[in-house]
Amino acid sequence: MQNHLLLQIILFFSITLVAQTPENETISPTTTKPNFILIVADDLGFADLGFNGSTQIKTPNIDVLAHTGVICTEGYVSAPVCSPSRAGLLTGINQVTYGYDNNIGGNQPGFDPQYLGLPVAQKTIAKKLKPLGYTSGLIGKWHLGEESQFHPLNRGFDEFWGYTGGGHDYFTSAIDGKGYQSPIECNYKTPKPITYITDDKGDECVAFIKRHQDDPFFLFASFNAPHAPMQATKEDLALYSHIKDSKRRTYAAMIHRLDVNVGKIMAAVANYGIKENTLIVFISDNGGPTNSNASINAPYNGQKGVLLEGGIHVPFIMNWPNRFKAGTIYTKPVSSLDIAPTFLELAGNKITEEDNFDGVNLVPYLLNKDTRLPHQELKWRFTISAAIRDGDWKLVRLPDRLPLLYHLPTDISEQHNVSLKHIDKTKELLQKLGNWDVGLPHPVFLEGAIWKQRQLSLYDEKYQLTQPNQE
């Protein structure tokens, strides 16, 4: 393990040397307030990173980010699909407490499209960082509403290069395009035609860091890789030509290109002299949709769209050389809801009850100054399903069967439902979950009803629970 870590660190420094700053550019001094970079992958399988055990897909840059920072092995998101997960992520508040427990799709009959997005009363990280002297930029995917009141430039972000929908073609767009062909929006320059969108996002992230290196900033690097459509460059496909399954081959190539661009961001903060004072967080917005992009969530059961571990247990890295010891492994449950309060307290904002955060500032926990659990309980509700994790126990409630109860330390892959064997624990968790559930507001919008049946069927699928071989 030590030799492996040494090789990863050597690789990181070799990468930064390749991307040196031009001679005529100055290196800025470290700012007092930390910079924040939030890197979010889209539909990434838990198993498909080197530091999580993958030998089939190579991710040297993300691995270095992990091994030189803190790996949170029990990292969760607040929803198993993109849009509500991102709503919770950017507000620090469990999105179902303000009616956001569906994915954004077309508006459904009986609902006002003016509410089809992140409620305007909810403040984002960017909005709350603004009075603290931060410049905030969003590069990439938004997926929190397309009406003007939901637009990122109206939600605290100063700069935006990207698209407001939930996905995009990797090679093309159209001036009057819709959906995956929508045009790239930008408020600080005229966007050039897309080359390969993962590369374009990486380049825009580096440019943002360069522009704002002298003052505190928040960069939301919102990648869509490896979300559909499944598209990779010929060069990257050639790197994985040995993988026989064509979809898995394309997926691996897309992850490779994501990793390359994470490397660009890492090199930029090093080259501009702000690495020590920059907190980088890397997560996926939900588990991999194994049935559509050939991702693998091993050793976790389930996938995107369900509340089994495979849908909500994600890669979770926090890297901050100025404060966090390299090689730290943190094994207590943490949540994407913790990111907002962590950033805000580090920026100098005192958290109060009025913030209504469901997350906590993770720094005291990661530094072992607070040895308690950051969260004794974590709760989820998503359309047809609800779940609670209480310590080592997790219960999932579905409409067509008895509750699912798992003891996670002895059943990490959720293969043994012990709800009848531990009936008292089942009753206890059902009551806790139910009391919380009935106090939640009605959804402010719904996705199409067809998705409910699809989600339910995913609980009956068989999932790969081990790493694949090289093939």
Coordinates of C-alpha atoms in Angstrom, one line a residue:
M1 CA 0.0 0.0 0.0
Q2 CA 2.9 2.4 0.9
N3 CA 4.7 1.7 -2.4
H4 CA 1.4 2.2 -4.3
L5 CA 0.9 5.6 -2.5
L6 CA 4.4 6.6 -3.3
L7 CA 4.0 5.9 -7.0
Q8 CA 0.7 7.9 -7.0
I9 CA 2.4 10.9 -5.5
I10 CA 5.3 10.7 -7.9
L11 CA 2.8 10.5 -10.8
F12 CA 1.0 13.6 -9.4
F13 CA 4.2 15.7 -9.4
S14 CA 5.1 14.5 -12.9
I15 CA 1.6 15.6 -14.1
T16 CA 2.0 19.1 -12.5
L17 CA 5.4 19.5 -14.2
V18 CA 3.9 18.8 -17.6
A19 CA 1.3 21.6 -17.1
Q20 CA 3.7 24.3 -15.9
T21 CA 2.6 28.0 -15.8
P22 CA 4.0 30.1 -18.7
E23 CA 7.1 32.1 -17.7
N24 CA 5.4 35.4 -18.1
E25 CA 2.6 34.6 -15.5
T26 CA 3.1 35.4 -11.9
I27 CA 2.3 33.0 -9.0
S28 CA -0.1 34.5 -6.6
P29 CA 0.3 34.5 -2.8
T30 CA -1.9 32.2 -0.7
T31 CA -5.1 33.9 0.3
T32 CA -6.3 33.9 4.0
K33 CA -9.6 32.4 3.3
P34 CA -9.5 29.0 1.6
N35 CA -10.6 28.4 -1.9
F36 CA -13.2 25.8 -2.6
I37 CA -13.4 23.5 -5.6
L38 CA -16.3 21.0 -5.8
I39 CA -15.8 18.4 -8.4
V40 CA -19.0 16.4 -9.1
A41 CA -19.0 13.4 -11.5
D42 CA -22.3 12.3 -12.9
D43 CA -23.6 8.7 -12.6
L44 CA -20.1 7.3 -11.6
G45 CA -20.0 3.8 -10.3
F46 CA -18.4 3.4 -6.9
A47 CA -16.2 0.6 -8.0
D48 CA -14.8 2.3 -11.1
L49 CA -12.0 4.3 -9.5
G50 CA -8.5 3.0 -8.7
F51 CA -8.6 4.0 -5.1
N52 CA -11.8 2.0 -4.7
G53 CA -10.2 -1.1 -6.1
S54 CA -10.6 -0.8 -9.8
T55 CA -7.8 -2.4 -11.8
Q56 CA -9.8 -2.3 -15.1
I57 CA -10.3 1.4 -15.2
K58 CA -7.2 3.6 -14.5
T59 CA -7.8 6.9 -12.6
P60 CA -4.3 8.1 -11.5
N61 CA -5.2 11.7 -10.9
I62 CA -8.3 11.0 -8.8
D63 CA -6.3 8.4 -7.0
V64 CA -3.7 10.9 -6.1
L65 CA -6.4 13.3 -4.9
A66 CA -7.6 10.6 -2.7
H67 CA -4.3 9.3 -1.3
T68 CA -3.0 12.8 -0.6
G69 CA -6.2 13.8 1.2
V70 CA -9.1 12.2 3.1
I71 CA -11.0 9.3 1.8
C72 CA -14.5 9.2 3.4
T73 CA -15.4 5.5 3.0
E74 CA -18.9 6.0 4.3
G75 CA -19.9 8.9 2.0
Y76 CA -23.5 9.4 1.0
V77 CA -25.6 11.7 -1.2
S78 CA -29.1 12.8 -0.3
A79 CA -30.8 11.3 -3.3
P80 CA -30.2 8.5 -5.8
V81 CA -30.7 10.6 -8.9
C82 CA -29.1 13.8 -10.3
S83 CA -31.4 16.7 -9.7
P84 CA -32.5 16.3 -6.1
S85 CA -29.0 15.2 -5.1
R86 CA -27.6 18.4 -6.5
A87 CA -30.3 20.4 -4.7
G88 CA -29.3 19.0 -1.4
L89 CA -25.6 19.3 -2.2
L90 CA -25.8 23.0 -3.0
T91 CA -28.0 24.0 -0.1
G92 CA -26.8 21.7 2.8
I93 CA -30.5 21.0 3.5
N94 CA -32.2 17.7 2.7
Q95 CA -34.1 18.6 -0.4
V96 CA -37.3 16.7 0.6
T97 CA -37.8 19.2 3.4
Y98 CA -38.6 21.7 0.8
G99 CA -40.5 19.5 -1.6
Y100 CA -37.7 18.4 -3.9
D101 CA -37.9 14.6 -3.9
N102 CA -38.3 14.0 -7.7
N103 CA -36.0 14.3 -10.6
I104 CA -36.6 17.2 -13.0
G105 CA -38.3 16.1 -16.2
G106 CA -41.2 17.7 -18.1
N107 CA -43.8 19.4 -16.0
Q108 CA -46.7 17.2 -15.1
P109 CA -50.5 18.1 -15.3
G110 CA -51.7 19.9 -12.2
F111 CA -48.3 21.5 -11.3
D112 CA -47.1 25.0 -12.0
P113 CA -44.0 25.1 -14.1
Q114 CA -42.9 28.2 -12.3
Y115 CA -42.0 25.8 -9.4
L116 CA -40.1 23.3 -11.6
G117 CA -36.7 23.9 -10.0
L118 CA -34.8 24.7 -6.8
P119 CA -37.2 26.8 -4.8
V120 CA -36.1 30.4 -4.8
A121 CA -36.2 30.7 -1.0
Q122 CA -33.4 28.2 -0.8
K123 CA -29.9 29.8 -0.8
T124 CA -27.1 28.0 -2.5
I125 CA -23.5 27.8 -1.3
A126 CA -22.6 30.4 -3.9
K127 CA -25.3 32.8 -2.6
K128 CA -24.1 32.5 0.9
L129 CA -20.4 32.9 0.0
K130 CA -21.0 36.1 -1.9
P131 CA -21.2 38.5 1.1
L132 CA -18.0 36.8 2.5
G133 CA -16.0 38.0 -0.4
Y134 CA -16.0 35.0 -2.7
T135 CA -16.4 34.8 -6.5
S136 CA -18.3 31.7 -7.5
G137 CA -18.3 30.0 -10.9
L138 CA -20.3 27.1 -12.3
I139 CA -18.7 25.1 -15.1
G140 CA -21.0 22.5 -16.6
K141 CA -24.3 20.9 -15.6
W142 CA -27.0 22.8 -13.6
H143 CA -30.2 20.6 -13.7
L144 CA -31.9 22.7 -11.0
G145 CA -34.5 24.5 -13.2
E146 CA -34.6 26.2 -16.6
E147 CA -36.9 29.1 -15.9
S148 CA -35.1 32.4 -15.3
Q149 CA -35.7 32.5 -11.6
F150 CA -33.8 29.2 -11.3
H151 CA -30.8 30.2 -13.5
P152 CA -27.4 29.8 -11.8
L153 CA -26.6 33.5 -12.4
N154 CA -29.7 34.3 -10.3
R155 CA -28.7 31.8 -7.6
G156 CA -25.4 33.3 -6.5
F157 CA -23.0 32.3 -9.2
D158 CA -21.0 35.1 -10.8
E159 CA -19.8 33.1 -13.8
F160 CA -21.5 30.3 -15.7
W161 CA -20.3 28.2 -18.6
G162 CA -22.5 25.3 -19.3
Y163 CA -26.2 24.2 -19.7
T164 CA -29.2 24.3 -17.5
G165 CA -30.5 20.8 -18.4
G166 CA -29.6 17.4 -17.1
G167 CA -27.2 16.2 -19.8
H168 CA -25.5 17.1 -23.0
D169 CA -24.0 15.6 -26.1
Y170 CA -20.2 15.3 -25.8
F171 CA -19.3 16.5 -29.3
T172 CA -21.9 18.9 -30.6
S173 CA -24.6 21.5 -29.8
A174 CA -26.9 23.7 -31.8
I175 CA -27.7 27.4 -31.5
D176 CA -31.4 26.5 -31.3
G177 CA -30.9 23.0 -29.9
K178 CA -32.9 21.4 -27.2
G179 CA -32.1 18.8 -24.6
Y180 CA -28.6 17.2 -25.2
Q181 CA -28.1 19.6 -28.2
S182 CA -28.8 22.7 -26.2
P183 CA -26.3 25.6 -26.8
I184 CA -23.6 26.3 -24.3
E185 CA -24.3 29.4 -22.2
C186 CA -21.6 31.7 -21.0
N187 CA -21.8 35.2 -19.4
Y188 CA -18.1 36.1 -19.7
K189 CA -17.2 35.3 -23.3
T190 CA -18.6 33.9 -26.5
P191 CA -18.4 30.1 -26.2
K192 CA -16.4 28.3 -28.8
P193 CA -17.8 25.1 -30.5
I194 CA -17.6 22.0 -28.4
T195 CA -14.5 19.9 -28.9
Y196 CA -15.1 17.1 -26.4
I197 CA -17.2 18.6 -23.6
T198 CA -15.3 16.9 -20.7
D199 CA -12.1 18.6 -22.0
D200 CA -13.9 21.9 -22.5
K201 CA -15.1 21.8 -18.9
G202 CA -11.6 21.1 -17.7
D203 CA -10.2 23.9 -19.7
E204 CA -12.8 26.4 -18.4
C205 CA -12.1 25.3 -14.8
V206 CA -8.4 26.0 -15.3
A207 CA -9.3 29.4 -16.8
F208 CA -11.5 30.3 -13.9
I209 CA -8.8 29.4 -11.4
K210 CA -6.3 31.6 -13.4
R211 CA -8.7 34.5 -13.4
H212 CA -9.5 34.4 -9.7
Q213 CA -6.2 33.0 -8.2
D214 CA -5.6 36.2 -6.2
D215 CA -9.0 36.3 -4.3
P216 CA -11.1 33.6 -2.6
F217 CA -13.2 31.6 -5.0
F218 CA -15.7 28.8 -5.1
L219 CA -15.6 26.7 -8.3
F220 CA -18.4 24.2 -8.9
A221 CA -16.8 21.8 -11.5
S222 CA -20.0 20.1 -12.6
F223 CA -19.0 17.3 -15.1
N224 CA -21.6 15.2 -16.9
A225 CA -19.2 12.3 -17.4
P226 CA -20.0 9.4 -17.4
H227 CA -23.7 10.3 -17.8
A228 CA -25.5 9.4 -21.1
P229 CA -25.1 9.7 -24.0
M230 CA -22.3 7.1 -24.1
Q231 CA -19.7 9.0 -26.2
A232 CA -15.9 8.8 -26.0
T233 CA -13.0 9.9 -28.2
K234 CA -11.4 7.4 -30.6
E235 CA -8.1 7.9 -28.7
D236 CA -9.6 7.0 -25.4
L237 CA -11.5 4.1 -26.8
A238 CA -8.2 2.7 -28.1
L239 CA -6.8 2.7 -24.5
Y240 CA -9.5 0.3 -23.5
S241 CA -9.8 -1.8 -26.7
H242 CA -9.1 -4.9 -24.6
I243 CA -12.5 -4.6 -22.9
K244 CA -14.9 -6.8 -24.9
D245 CA -18.2 -5.2 -23.9
S246 CA -18.6 -2.1 -26.1
K247 CA -20.7 -0.2 -23.6
R248 CA -18.2 -0.9 -20.7
R249 CA -15.4 0.1 -23.1
T250 CA -17.0 3.4 -23.8
Y251 CA -17.7 4.0 -20.1
A252 CA -14.1 3.3 -19.2
A253 CA -12.9 5.7 -21.9
M254 CA -15.2 8.4 -20.5
I255 CA -13.9 7.9 -17.0
H256 CA -10.3 8.2 -18.3
R257 CA -11.1 11.5 -19.9
L258 CA -12.8 12.7 -16.6
D259 CA -9.6 11.7 -14.7
V260 CA -7.4 13.6 -17.2
N261 CA -9.4 16.8 -16.5
V262 CA -9.4 16.4 -12.8
G263 CA -5.7 16.3 -13.2
K264 CA -5.8 19.6 -15.1
I265 CA -7.6 21.2 -12.1
M266 CA -5.1 19.7 -9.6
A267 CA -2.2 21.0 -11.7
A268 CA -3.7 24.5 -11.9
V269 CA -4.0 25.0 -8.2
A270 CA -0.4 23.8 -7.8
N271 CA 1.0 25.9 -10.6
Y272 CA -0.7 29.1 -9.3
G273 CA 0.6 28.6 -5.8
I274 CA -2.8 28.1 -4.1
K275 CA -2.7 24.3 -3.6
E276 CA -2.1 24.5 0.2
N277 CA -5.0 26.8 0.7
T278 CA -7.6 25.1 -1.6
L279 CA -10.1 22.6 -0.4
I280 CA -11.0 20.2 -3.2
V281 CA -14.0 17.9 -2.8
F282 CA -14.7 15.1 -5.2
I283 CA -18.0 13.1 -5.3
S284 CA -20.5 11.5 -7.6
D285 CA -24.0 12.9 -7.6
N286 CA -25.4 9.3 -7.2
G287 CA -24.5 5.7 -7.8
G288 CA -23.9 4.4 -11.3
P289 CA -26.9 3.3 -13.4
T290 CA -25.5 -0.1 -14.1
N291 CA -28.3 -1.0 -16.5
S292 CA -27.6 1.9 -18.8
N293 CA -23.9 2.9 -18.7
A294 CA -22.2 -0.4 -17.6
S295 CA -21.0 1.1 -14.4
I296 CA -20.3 -1.1 -11.3
N297 CA -21.1 -0.1 -7.7
A298 CA -19.4 -3.1 -6.1
P299 CA -19.4 -4.1 -3.3
Y300 CA -22.7 -2.3 -3.0
N301 CA -26.0 -3.6 -4.1
G302 CA -28.3 -1.5 -6.3
Q303 CA -27.8 1.4 -8.6
K304 CA -29.0 4.9 -9.5
G305 CA -32.6 5.4 -8.7
V306 CA -32.8 3.1 -5.6
L307 CA -32.0 3.6 -1.9
L308 CA -29.9 0.5 -1.6
E309 CA -26.2 1.4 -1.0
G310 CA -25.4 1.3 -4.7
G311 CA -27.7 4.2 -5.4
I312 CA -26.5 6.6 -2.6
H313 CA -23.1 5.4 -1.3
V314 CA -20.6 7.3 -3.5
P315 CA -16.9 8.1 -3.8
F316 CA -16.2 11.0 -1.4
I317 CA -12.8 12.7 -1.2
M318 CA -11.7 15.9 0.7
N319 CA -8.2 17.2 -0.1
W320 CA -6.8 20.2 1.7
P321 CA -3.0 20.1 2.2
N322 CA -3.1 23.0 4.7
R323 CA -5.2 21.1 7.1
F324 CA -5.8 17.4 6.2
K325 CA -3.1 14.8 6.6
A326 CA -2.4 12.8 3.5
G327 CA -3.6 9.2 3.6
T328 CA -6.4 9.8 6.1
I329 CA -9.2 7.2 6.0
Y330 CA -12.4 8.4 7.7
T331 CA -14.8 5.6 8.3
K332 CA -17.9 7.3 9.9
P333 CA -20.9 8.3 7.8
V334 CA -20.8 11.6 6.1
S335 CA -23.2 13.3 3.7
S336 CA -23.0 15.6 0.7
L337 CA -25.3 17.8 2.9
D338 CA -22.1 18.5 4.9
I339 CA -20.3 20.3 2.1
A340 CA -22.3 23.5 2.3
P341 CA -21.9 24.1 6.1
T342 CA -18.2 23.0 5.9
F343 CA -17.4 25.5 3.2
L344 CA -19.4 28.3 4.9
E345 CA -17.8 27.9 8.3
L346 CA -14.3 27.8 6.8
A347 CA -15.2 31.0 4.9
G348 CA -16.0 32.8 8.2
N349 CA -19.7 32.4 8.3
K350 CA -21.0 31.3 11.7
I351 CA -23.7 28.6 11.3
T352 CA -26.9 29.3 13.2
E353 CA -30.3 27.5 13.6
E354 CA -31.7 29.9 11.0
D355 CA -29.6 28.2 8.3
N356 CA -31.6 25.0 8.9
F357 CA -28.7 22.8 7.7
D358 CA -29.1 19.1 7.9
G359 CA -25.3 18.8 7.3
V360 CA -22.5 19.7 9.6
N361 CA -19.0 21.2 9.3
L362 CA -16.9 18.1 8.8
V363 CA -13.5 19.7 9.7
P364 CA -13.5 18.9 13.4
Y365 CA -14.5 15.3 12.7
L366 CA -11.8 14.8 10.0
L367 CA -9.2 16.3 12.3
N368 CA -10.3 14.0 15.1
K369 CA -11.1 16.9 17.3
D370 CA -14.7 15.6 17.6
T371 CA -14.8 11.8 17.9
R372 CA -18.6 11.5 17.8
L373 CA -20.5 10.4 14.7
P374 CA -21.2 13.3 12.4
H375 CA -24.6 11.7 11.9
Q376 CA -26.3 9.1 14.1
E377 CA -29.1 9.1 11.6
L378 CA -29.4 9.7 7.8
K379 CA -32.8 9.7 6.1
W380 CA -33.9 9.6 2.5
R381 CA -37.2 9.9 0.6
F382 CA -37.4 9.4 -3.1
T383 CA -40.7 9.1 -4.9
I384 CA -41.9 5.5 -4.0
S385 CA -39.2 4.8 -1.4
A386 CA -37.8 5.9 1.9
A387 CA -34.8 4.8 4.0
I388 CA -33.0 5.5 7.2
R389 CA -29.5 4.6 8.4
D390 CA -29.3 4.6 12.2
G391 CA -25.8 3.7 13.3
D392 CA -25.0 0.3 11.8
W393 CA -28.6 -0.4 10.8
K394 CA -30.3 0.5 7.6
L395 CA -34.0 0.1 6.7
V396 CA -35.6 0.6 3.3
R397 CA -39.3 1.0 2.9
L398 CA -41.0 0.1 -0.3
P399 CA -44.7 0.0 -1.3
D400 CA -45.0 -3.6 -2.4
R401 CA -43.1 -5.6 0.2
L402 CA -42.1 -6.0 3.8
P403 CA -39.4 -3.5 5.0
L404 CA -35.8 -4.3 4.1
L405 CA -33.5 -4.3 7.2
Y406 CA -29.7 -4.7 6.9
H407 CA -26.9 -4.7 9.4
L408 CA -24.3 -3.0 7.3
P409 CA -21.0 -4.0 9.1
T410 CA -21.9 -7.7 8.6
D411 CA -23.7 -7.3 5.3
I412 CA -22.1 -4.6 3.3
S413 CA -23.7 -5.8 0.1
E414 CA -27.3 -5.8 1.6
Q415 CA -27.9 -9.5 0.7
H416 CA -29.7 -10.6 3.9
N417 CA -32.9 -8.9 4.9
V418 CA -33.2 -9.4 8.7
S419 CA -36.4 -7.4 9.3
L420 CA -38.3 -10.4 10.7
K421 CA -35.3 -11.7 12.7
H422 CA -34.9 -8.3 14.4
I423 CA -38.5 -7.2 14.5
D424 CA -38.0 -4.7 17.4
K425 CA -35.3 -2.9 15.4
T426 CA -37.6 -2.9 12.3
K427 CA -40.5 -1.4 14.3
E428 CA -38.1 1.2 15.8
L429 CA -36.7 2.4 12.5
L430 CA -40.1 2.3 10.7
Q431 CA -41.5 4.6 13.4
K432 CA -38.5 7.0 13.2
L433 CA -38.8 7.1 9.4
G434 CA -42.6 7.4 9.4
N435 CA -42.6 10.2 11.9
W436 CA -40.1 12.1 9.8
D437 CA -41.9 11.3 6.5
V438 CA -45.4 12.5 7.5
G439 CA -43.9 15.9 8.5
L440 CA -42.5 16.6 5.1
P441 CA -44.2 18.9 2.6
H442 CA -45.8 17.8 -0.6
P443 CA -43.5 17.7 -3.7
V444 CA -43.4 21.0 -5.6
F445 CA -43.2 19.0 -8.8
L446 CA -43.3 15.4 -10.0
E447 CA -41.6 13.5 -12.7
G448 CA -43.6 11.2 -15.0
A449 CA -45.4 8.3 -13.3
I450 CA -43.6 5.8 -15.5
W451 CA -40.5 6.2 -13.5
K452 CA -42.1 4.9 -10.3
Q453 CA -42.5 1.4 -11.8
R454 CA -39.0 1.5 -13.2
Q455 CA -37.5 2.4 -9.9
L456 CA -39.4 -0.4 -8.1
S457 CA -38.3 -3.0 -10.6
L458 CA -34.6 -2.0 -10.0
Y459 CA -34.9 -3.4 -6.4
D460 CA -35.3 -6.9 -7.9
E461 CA -32.3 -6.8 -10.3
K462 CA -29.1 -8.7 -9.6
Y463 CA -26.0 -6.5 -9.4
Q464 CA -22.3 -7.2 -9.8
L465 CA -20.8 -7.2 -6.3
T466 CA -17.2 -7.8 -7.2
Q467 CA -14.6 -6.0 -9.2
P468 CA -14.3 -7.2 -12.9
N469 CA -11.1 -8.5 -14.3
Q470 CA -9.1 -6.7 -17.0
E471 CA -11.5 -8.0 -19.7

